[in-house]
Amino acid sequence: MLVGEASIPYSKILIRATNWVGDAVMSLPALAAVRCRFPDSEIVVLARPWVADIYAGETSIDRVIRYHAAGGLRDWRAKWKLARELRGERFDCAILLQNAFEAALLARLAGIPRRIGYDRDGRGWLLTDPVAVPKAGEIPRHERFYYLELLRRSGLIDALPASEQIRLDGAGLAAGRGSSRFAELGIAPPVIGVSPGAAYGGAKRWMAESFVEAACRIAGQQLASVALFGSESERSLCESIGESIRARGTPAANLAGKTTLREFIDLAAACRLFLTNDSGAMHIASAAGVRTVAVFGATDEFATGPTGPLARVVRQNVDCSPCLLRECPIDHRCMTRVTPDQVAGAALELLR
């Protein structure tokens, strides 16, 4: 970076979003830092459709461009068309929060004069500011600092800002919409949200029967309903859990596969409490300011856990955890040893 370059008043900044919901939420402090540094610039996020709605209510940005082309080396006609459209926007700076080669190539094809990103995936030659990836111990462990450090190392910010918690700017409005939608669906408040799946793999999933036990205990004490959330592929899992909860006398609605991301954000924000694994749903619920209890096993809560005083992580320390594997090769002890009493206890403490 040239001396004094950080003070350039960029008029239009393009931020390439990450492709996973949890990563998108954890990158929000970086977007806020860019806005703080360039209060008068137009800041635009380029995002995949399945994460784009996370940014809809963020005051840090002006608009979102949805990126529909297939990933990798496929669908180059659509990518070239998007590059031409971006060139017409005349961005003067691109900040690539996504680590892929494709993100850097697209910014280069779009003719954006300053291109900032981590030097990963063989793309350094496409960047004007190829930034060295932080080594272990160089920055705080939580992934939100990974995105903030990109800004610091490229000279866009002077230091890592205080970042005690991640919050969605539009959480209050989302909660209002969610409450109205729950009423339309006949789901009586208060509502306990439950998300028993995890896109990364089975190693991150707490036992279905344990979710049943914990949800029933909490809902029974709170006189609450239960709403189950997940993807289309998790609908049968959620229905099985819902049937078991209903058999114990607690109302339970299966909404898995029935909500868009924006609808899920609204409904999650309207929940009194949210039970979940380490997942995108966990990050959204926590960032919406909802009391969130997350079960961790294979993954590291210090790196990807929920943030703020309304979040609790429940885990059992075992010698092989965190392994970061998609599937457990042995007996899944990190999850089977977490009891429903531990999770329900953490939840009820939060509710008190």
XYZ file of C-alpha atoms in Angstrom:
352
model
C 0.000 0.000 0.000
C 1.257 3.457 -0.824
C 1.828 5.967 1.975
C -1.321 7.974 2.543
C -3.450 5.669 0.395
C -5.756 4.792 3.298
C -6.933 8.397 3.388
C -8.258 8.290 -0.182
C -11.994 9.156 -0.058
C -13.279 6.269 -2.156
C -16.636 7.138 -3.667
C -17.819 3.564 -4.345
C -16.646 0.479 -2.477
C -17.581 -3.081 -3.398
C -17.453 -5.684 -0.629
C -17.527 -9.307 -1.731
C -19.459 -11.235 0.918
C -18.628 -14.691 2.179
C -20.711 -17.637 1.003
C -21.770 -19.191 4.333
C -24.461 -17.759 6.593
C -22.371 -17.974 9.757
C -19.365 -16.362 8.085
C -21.593 -13.602 6.715
C -22.823 -12.779 10.214
C -19.285 -12.852 11.615
C -18.157 -10.420 8.919
C -20.690 -7.735 9.916
C -18.274 -5.900 12.259
C -15.929 -5.471 9.289
C -18.714 -3.869 7.257
C -19.439 -1.508 10.137
C -15.736 -0.633 10.316
C -15.657 0.191 6.594
C -18.668 2.473 7.007
C -17.058 4.174 10.000
C -13.875 4.755 7.991
C -15.702 5.948 4.850
C -18.948 7.547 6.062
C -19.709 9.295 2.763
C -18.896 6.472 0.348
C -21.425 4.272 -1.393
C -20.856 0.791 -0.019
C -22.264 -2.126 -2.000
C -22.173 -5.806 -1.039
C -21.892 -8.514 -3.692
C -23.458 -11.644 -2.199
C -24.813 -15.031 -3.090
C -28.631 -15.209 -2.900
C -28.576 -17.554 0.093
C -26.735 -14.987 2.269
C -27.878 -11.704 0.698
C -30.793 -11.090 3.076
C -28.454 -10.976 6.063
C -27.380 -7.541 4.817
C -30.858 -6.215 4.023
C -31.304 -4.283 7.253
C -27.687 -3.242 7.780
C -27.124 0.502 7.983
C -23.444 -0.028 7.108
C -24.255 -0.621 3.451
C -26.286 1.083 0.755
C -27.404 -1.885 -1.321
C -26.815 -5.532 -2.184
C -26.049 -7.020 -5.600
C -27.069 -10.673 -5.778
C -24.564 -12.943 -7.480
C -26.342 -15.852 -9.204
C -23.620 -17.407 -11.384
C -22.508 -20.953 -10.565
C -19.377 -21.307 -8.465
C -15.910 -22.439 -9.466
C -14.986 -22.685 -13.141
C -18.578 -23.048 -14.324
C -20.982 -20.552 -15.877
C -18.357 -18.140 -17.191
C -20.851 -16.410 -19.457
C -22.827 -15.240 -16.399
C -19.624 -14.271 -14.612
C -18.419 -12.217 -17.580
C -21.803 -10.499 -17.769
C -21.594 -9.618 -14.071
C -18.040 -8.328 -14.499
C -19.236 -5.989 -17.261
C -22.082 -4.773 -15.052
C -19.670 -4.126 -12.188
C -17.311 -2.285 -14.549
C -20.202 0.008 -15.432
C -20.687 0.785 -11.725
C -17.171 2.302 -11.632
C -16.175 1.037 -8.195
C -12.824 2.406 -7.059
C -12.132 -0.148 -4.312
C -13.018 -3.819 -3.792
C -12.681 -5.556 -0.426
C -12.813 -9.330 -0.821
C -14.000 -10.982 2.372
C -14.379 -14.228 0.457
C -11.104 -16.125 0.035
C -11.664 -17.681 -3.405
C -9.634 -17.125 -6.578
C -12.874 -16.388 -8.424
C -13.618 -13.366 -6.220
C -10.292 -11.752 -7.141
C -10.648 -12.560 -10.838
C -14.126 -11.042 -10.968
C -12.877 -7.833 -9.325
C -9.987 -7.697 -11.813
C -12.287 -8.242 -14.793
C -14.542 -5.497 -13.418
C -11.624 -3.071 -13.679
C -11.723 -2.066 -10.015
C -8.434 -0.201 -9.456
C -7.816 -1.219 -5.835
C -8.448 -4.861 -4.930
C -7.889 -5.929 -1.330
C -7.978 -9.513 -0.122
C -6.103 -12.226 1.698
C -3.354 -13.843 -0.361
C -5.038 -17.247 -0.631
C -6.128 -19.715 -3.299
C -3.312 -18.641 -5.667
C -4.909 -15.251 -6.310
C -2.273 -12.836 -5.015
C -1.277 -11.695 -8.519
C -4.851 -10.550 -9.157
C -4.871 -8.250 -6.124
C -3.345 -4.813 -5.733
C -3.184 -5.461 -1.982
C -2.486 -9.165 -1.360
C -2.648 -9.416 2.426
C -0.785 -12.092 4.385
C -3.097 -14.482 6.229
C -2.810 -14.073 10.023
C -0.882 -16.809 11.781
C -2.146 -18.520 14.912
C -1.897 -16.200 17.896
C -1.476 -12.988 15.889
C -5.079 -11.857 16.316
C -7.970 -12.750 18.670
C -9.329 -16.202 17.893
C -12.914 -15.353 16.962
C -13.455 -15.278 13.221
C -14.918 -11.762 13.232
C -11.367 -10.539 13.824
C -10.145 -12.367 10.719
C -12.223 -9.983 8.581
C -11.335 -6.939 10.658
C -7.633 -7.787 10.403
C -7.878 -7.695 6.606
C -8.895 -4.051 6.918
C -6.130 -3.291 9.383
C -3.352 -4.964 7.397
C -4.427 -3.174 4.230
C -4.348 0.204 6.017
C -8.088 0.873 5.832
C -8.340 1.006 9.632
C -5.633 1.799 12.153
C -6.467 -0.844 14.766
C -8.923 -3.615 15.491
C -12.032 -1.951 16.938
C -13.725 -3.098 20.119
C -16.109 -5.868 19.115
C -17.749 -7.510 22.117
C -20.814 -8.740 20.283
C -22.319 -8.991 16.817
C -25.790 -7.543 16.311
C -28.050 -7.198 13.271
C -29.031 -3.577 12.777
C -32.610 -4.440 11.837
C -33.242 -6.949 14.635
C -36.007 -4.930 16.285
C -38.020 -4.551 13.093
C -37.389 -8.221 12.251
C -38.766 -9.292 15.621
C -41.950 -7.329 14.994
C -42.455 -8.986 11.620
C -41.673 -12.369 13.125
C -44.224 -11.967 15.902
C -46.897 -11.139 13.335
C -45.949 -14.174 11.271
C -46.068 -16.478 14.291
C -49.583 -15.174 14.964
C -50.592 -15.890 11.348
C -49.244 -19.443 11.704
C -51.137 -19.990 14.954
C -47.946 -20.400 16.989
C -48.622 -18.887 20.408
C -45.959 -16.864 22.222
C -43.601 -17.188 23.900
C -41.804 -19.292 21.300
C -38.729 -21.467 21.818
C -36.838 -21.809 18.546
C -35.017 -25.075 17.913
C -32.557 -25.687 15.071
C -31.241 -29.279 15.366
C -29.331 -29.450 12.067
C -25.940 -28.245 10.882
C -24.957 -27.873 7.235
C -21.270 -28.638 7.817
C -21.850 -32.250 8.903
C -23.155 -34.703 11.451
C -20.269 -34.185 13.879
C -21.782 -30.810 14.842
C -25.240 -32.225 15.612
C -26.477 -32.857 19.123
C -28.750 -35.859 19.543
C -32.356 -35.425 18.358
C -33.760 -37.016 21.508
C -31.705 -34.600 23.599
C -33.254 -31.634 21.794
C -36.667 -33.121 22.606
C -35.879 -33.462 26.303
C -34.363 -29.980 26.644
C -37.087 -28.237 24.626
C -39.890 -29.916 26.575
C -38.380 -28.988 29.916
C -37.889 -25.346 28.941
C -41.250 -24.983 27.202
C -43.020 -26.646 30.143
C -41.597 -24.165 32.630
C -42.193 -21.170 30.352
C -45.632 -22.262 29.048
C -44.125 -21.833 25.583
C -44.573 -23.190 22.086
C -41.738 -24.713 20.069
C -40.855 -23.787 16.467
C -38.445 -26.071 14.620
C -36.223 -24.612 11.897
C -33.974 -26.129 9.275
C -33.375 -26.671 5.596
C -35.528 -28.763 3.279
C -33.146 -31.696 3.799
C -33.692 -31.405 7.571
C -37.477 -31.435 7.396
C -37.833 -35.099 8.375
C -35.422 -34.652 11.302
C -37.417 -31.667 12.532
C -40.722 -33.469 12.052
C -39.510 -36.416 14.108
C -38.445 -34.065 16.905
C -41.714 -32.151 16.618
C -43.785 -35.327 16.905
C -41.947 -36.318 20.076
C -42.432 -32.863 21.584
C -46.142 -32.825 20.737
C -46.532 -36.311 22.225
C -45.422 -34.805 25.541
C -48.100 -32.122 25.402
C -46.086 -29.161 24.125
C -47.205 -27.377 20.917
C -44.522 -27.734 18.233
C -44.548 -26.480 14.629
C -42.157 -27.757 11.978
C -41.046 -24.853 9.765
C -38.021 -26.626 8.261
C -37.783 -25.979 4.531
C -40.716 -23.566 4.681
C -38.936 -20.244 5.207
C -36.683 -18.031 3.153
C -33.607 -16.633 4.872
C -35.370 -13.302 5.431
C -38.392 -15.063 6.941
C -36.145 -17.116 9.172
C -34.358 -13.983 10.417
C -37.742 -12.454 11.313
C -38.997 -15.573 13.089
C -35.736 -16.220 14.920
C -35.669 -12.601 16.117
C -39.175 -13.061 17.568
C -38.239 -16.136 19.630
C -37.920 -15.897 23.398
C -35.033 -18.380 23.332
C -33.148 -20.332 20.682
C -31.610 -23.825 21.044
C -29.143 -24.855 18.368
C -25.944 -26.524 17.301
C -23.005 -24.545 15.901
C -24.749 -23.398 12.726
C -25.794 -20.440 10.630
C -29.077 -20.391 12.547
C -27.101 -19.971 15.783
C -25.264 -16.930 14.425
C -28.482 -15.302 13.209
C -30.385 -15.871 16.455
C -27.499 -14.583 18.557
C -26.966 -11.545 16.308
C -30.684 -10.796 16.548
C -30.225 -10.357 20.303
C -32.148 -13.531 21.172
C -31.133 -15.619 24.172
C -29.199 -18.403 22.490
C -27.924 -21.715 23.842
C -25.579 -23.558 21.486
C -24.195 -27.079 21.855
C -20.587 -27.362 20.693
C -18.468 -30.462 20.238
C -16.441 -30.882 17.062
C -15.917 -27.153 16.582
C -14.265 -24.376 18.591
C -16.582 -21.914 20.333
C -13.713 -19.474 20.807
C -13.353 -19.251 17.027
C -16.942 -19.484 15.777
C -19.188 -19.229 18.818
C -22.095 -16.838 19.399
C -21.205 -13.492 20.943
C -22.505 -11.242 23.693
C -24.055 -11.686 27.149
C -27.234 -13.350 25.854
C -25.371 -16.378 24.455
C -24.313 -19.561 26.236
C -22.233 -22.435 24.914
C -22.659 -25.900 26.401
C -19.983 -28.497 25.775
C -18.231 -31.424 27.412
C -14.467 -31.324 27.212
C -13.141 -34.534 25.693
C -9.620 -35.274 24.539
C -10.470 -35.338 20.810
C -12.456 -32.082 20.704
C -12.457 -29.768 18.844
C -11.537 -32.053 15.930
C -13.160 -29.880 13.200
C -14.231 -33.037 11.340
C -17.483 -33.252 9.382
C -18.305 -36.732 10.704
C -17.168 -38.401 13.911
C -14.971 -41.456 13.254
C -15.524 -42.900 16.742
C -18.405 -42.590 19.243
C -19.419 -38.902 19.043
C -18.585 -38.540 22.735
C -18.353 -34.742 22.559
C -22.090 -34.633 21.844
C -23.472 -37.701 23.608
C -21.969 -36.514 26.898
C -23.834 -33.180 26.753
C -27.037 -33.773 28.704
C -30.474 -32.222 28.233
C -30.299 -31.061 31.863
C -27.145 -29.063 31.104
C -28.712 -27.359 28.083
C -32.068 -26.729 29.743
C -30.288 -25.422 32.833
C -28.258 -22.943 30.775
C -31.415 -21.826 28.965
C -33.486 -21.347 32.108
C -30.656 -19.384 33.699
C -30.668 -17.038 30.712
C -34.431 -16.658 30.933
C -34.224 -15.732 34.607
